[in-house]
Amino acid sequence: MCSKIAVFLFLLSPAPLLANPVVYTDQQHPPTNLTPETQIVWLDAPERLQRSVFGEFPASIEQAAAQAQAVMRSPQWQQHENDLQTAYRGVVHAWEIGVRKYPAVVFDDRDVVYGTADVAMALAYKMQERGRP
């Protein structure tokens, strides 16, 4: 009897809202149908930033080290370093919350829809999964 009442009360209670969407993706899977509050984490951003900042390194270790040191001594280095930290922060957060593959849309750091970077599609899927129109 208690379990029937609990199920009935659960069905009457509003489903928790799906909020704070974050799209975890790369340049090959651009996000679509974004809401104003959607955040985008480009998982390939650290690699792209490193490539744009440092370029291709020569085969010689000495020349590569000199090239890297020149970049790190440049006036733009502080901004580049901040950009890299921000890019890696998103990748680390994806790992921390358990994102296993991408693209993925994550709501409230817990509800994940894999295989799409389309926020509207992910939201519709989660609502259907919860039995809501």
PDB file of C-alpha atoms in Angstrom, residues 17-92:
ATOM      1  CA  LEU A  17      13.859  20.943 -14.636  1.00  0.00           C
ATOM      2  CA  LEU A  18      16.682  20.307 -17.021  1.00  0.00           C
ATOM      3  CA  ALA A  19      18.803  23.403 -16.668  1.00  0.00           C
ATOM      4  CA  ASN A  20      22.313  24.660 -17.202  1.00  0.00           C
ATOM      5  CA  PRO A  21      23.009  22.880 -20.490  1.00  0.00           C
ATOM      6  CA  VAL A  22      26.649  22.414 -21.418  1.00  0.00           C
ATOM      7  CA  VAL A  23      27.679  21.072 -24.808  1.00  0.00           C
ATOM      8  CA  TYR A  24      30.934  19.097 -24.781  1.00  0.00           C
ATOM      9  CA  THR A  25      32.125  18.888 -28.359  1.00  0.00           C
ATOM     10  CA  ASP A  26      34.849  19.593 -30.896  1.00  0.00           C
ATOM     11  CA  GLN A  27      35.144  21.524 -34.148  1.00  0.00           C
ATOM     12  CA  GLN A  28      33.927  18.488 -36.112  1.00  0.00           C
ATOM     13  CA  HIS A  29      30.580  18.538 -34.253  1.00  0.00           C
ATOM     14  CA  PRO A  30      29.429  22.171 -33.961  1.00  0.00           C
ATOM     15  CA  PRO A  31      26.654  22.832 -31.434  1.00  0.00           C
ATOM     16  CA  THR A  32      23.181  23.755 -32.658  1.00  0.00           C
ATOM     17  CA  ASN A  33      19.879  25.024 -31.251  1.00  0.00           C
ATOM     18  CA  LEU A  34      21.556  26.691 -28.295  1.00  0.00           C
ATOM     19  CA  THR A  35      19.587  28.321 -25.512  1.00  0.00           C
ATOM     20  CA  PRO A  36      20.797  31.638 -24.060  1.00  0.00           C
ATOM     21  CA  GLU A  37      22.179  29.862 -20.991  1.00  0.00           C
ATOM     22  CA  THR A  38      24.006  27.129 -22.918  1.00  0.00           C
ATOM     23  CA  GLN A  39      27.732  26.868 -22.348  1.00  0.00           C
ATOM     24  CA  ILE A  40      30.055  25.274 -24.870  1.00  0.00           C
ATOM     25  CA  VAL A  41      33.195  23.375 -23.942  1.00  0.00           C
ATOM     26  CA  TRP A  42      35.414  22.777 -26.949  1.00  0.00           C
ATOM     27  CA  LEU A  43      37.289  19.607 -26.052  1.00  0.00           C
ATOM     28  CA  ASP A  44      39.800  20.183 -28.840  1.00  0.00           C
ATOM     29  CA  ALA A  45      40.498  23.775 -27.737  1.00  0.00           C
ATOM     30  CA  PRO A  46      43.728  23.022 -25.831  1.00  0.00           C
ATOM     31  CA  GLU A  47      45.261  21.282 -28.832  1.00  0.00           C
ATOM     32  CA  ARG A  48      44.155  24.015 -31.245  1.00  0.00           C
ATOM     33  CA  LEU A  49      45.452  26.762 -28.936  1.00  0.00           C
ATOM     34  CA  GLN A  50      48.805  25.052 -28.461  1.00  0.00           C
ATOM     35  CA  ARG A  51      49.157  24.642 -32.211  1.00  0.00           C
ATOM     36  CA  SER A  52      48.286  28.291 -32.860  1.00  0.00           C
ATOM     37  CA  VAL A  53      50.591  29.603 -30.109  1.00  0.00           C
ATOM     38  CA  PHE A  54      53.617  27.385 -30.651  1.00  0.00           C
ATOM     39  CA  GLY A  55      53.205  26.292 -34.261  1.00  0.00           C
ATOM     40  CA  GLU A  56      55.068  23.245 -35.522  1.00  0.00           C
ATOM     41  CA  PHE A  57      58.212  22.444 -33.587  1.00  0.00           C
ATOM     42  CA  PRO A  58      61.398  21.584 -35.441  1.00  0.00           C
ATOM     43  CA  ALA A  59      62.817  18.067 -35.115  1.00  0.00           C
ATOM     44  CA  SER A  60      65.855  19.346 -33.225  1.00  0.00           C
ATOM     45  CA  ILE A  61      65.268  19.343 -29.471  1.00  0.00           C
ATOM     46  CA  GLU A  62      67.460  22.419 -29.029  1.00  0.00           C
ATOM     47  CA  GLN A  63      65.620  24.382 -31.714  1.00  0.00           C
ATOM     48  CA  ALA A  64      62.235  23.293 -30.368  1.00  0.00           C
ATOM     49  CA  ALA A  65      63.214  24.383 -26.842  1.00  0.00           C
ATOM     50  CA  ALA A  66      64.425  27.750 -28.132  1.00  0.00           C
ATOM     51  CA  GLN A  67      61.184  28.241 -30.065  1.00  0.00           C
ATOM     52  CA  ALA A  68      59.059  27.404 -27.002  1.00  0.00           C
ATOM     53  CA  GLN A  69      61.110  29.711 -24.771  1.00  0.00           C
ATOM     54  CA  ALA A  70      60.755  32.563 -27.271  1.00  0.00           C
ATOM     55  CA  VAL A  71      56.973  32.172 -27.214  1.00  0.00           C
ATOM     56  CA  MET A  72      56.899  32.020 -23.419  1.00  0.00           C
ATOM     57  CA  ARG A  73      58.975  35.228 -23.177  1.00  0.00           C
ATOM     58  CA  SER A  74      56.721  37.130 -25.577  1.00  0.00           C
ATOM     59  CA  PRO A  75      54.416  39.919 -24.342  1.00  0.00           C
ATOM     60  CA  GLN A  76      51.389  37.844 -25.433  1.00  0.00           C
ATOM     61  CA  TRP A  77      52.365  34.825 -23.335  1.00  0.00           C
ATOM     62  CA  GLN A  78      50.269  35.783 -20.285  1.00  0.00           C
ATOM     63  CA  GLN A  79      47.108  35.901 -22.408  1.00  0.00           C
ATOM     64  CA  HIS A  80      48.019  32.638 -24.155  1.00  0.00           C
ATOM     65  CA  GLU A  81      48.629  30.973 -20.798  1.00  0.00           C
ATOM     66  CA  ASN A  82      45.254  32.188 -19.472  1.00  0.00           C
ATOM     67  CA  ASP A  83      43.510  30.909 -22.603  1.00  0.00           C
ATOM     68  CA  LEU A  84      45.177  27.500 -22.241  1.00  0.00           C
ATOM     69  CA  GLN A  85      44.196  27.272 -18.574  1.00  0.00           C
ATOM     70  CA  THR A  86      40.588  28.073 -19.416  1.00  0.00           C
ATOM     71  CA  ALA A  87      40.529  25.506 -22.223  1.00  0.00           C
ATOM     72  CA  TYR A  88      42.003  22.773 -20.027  1.00  0.00           C
ATOM     73  CA  ARG A  89      39.608  23.630 -17.183  1.00  0.00           C
ATOM     74  CA  GLY A  90      36.665  22.643 -19.405  1.00  0.00           C
ATOM     75  CA  VAL A  91      38.323  19.374 -20.427  1.00  0.00           C
ATOM     76  CA  VAL A  92      39.117  18.515 -16.803  1.00  0.00           C
TER      77      VAL A  92
END
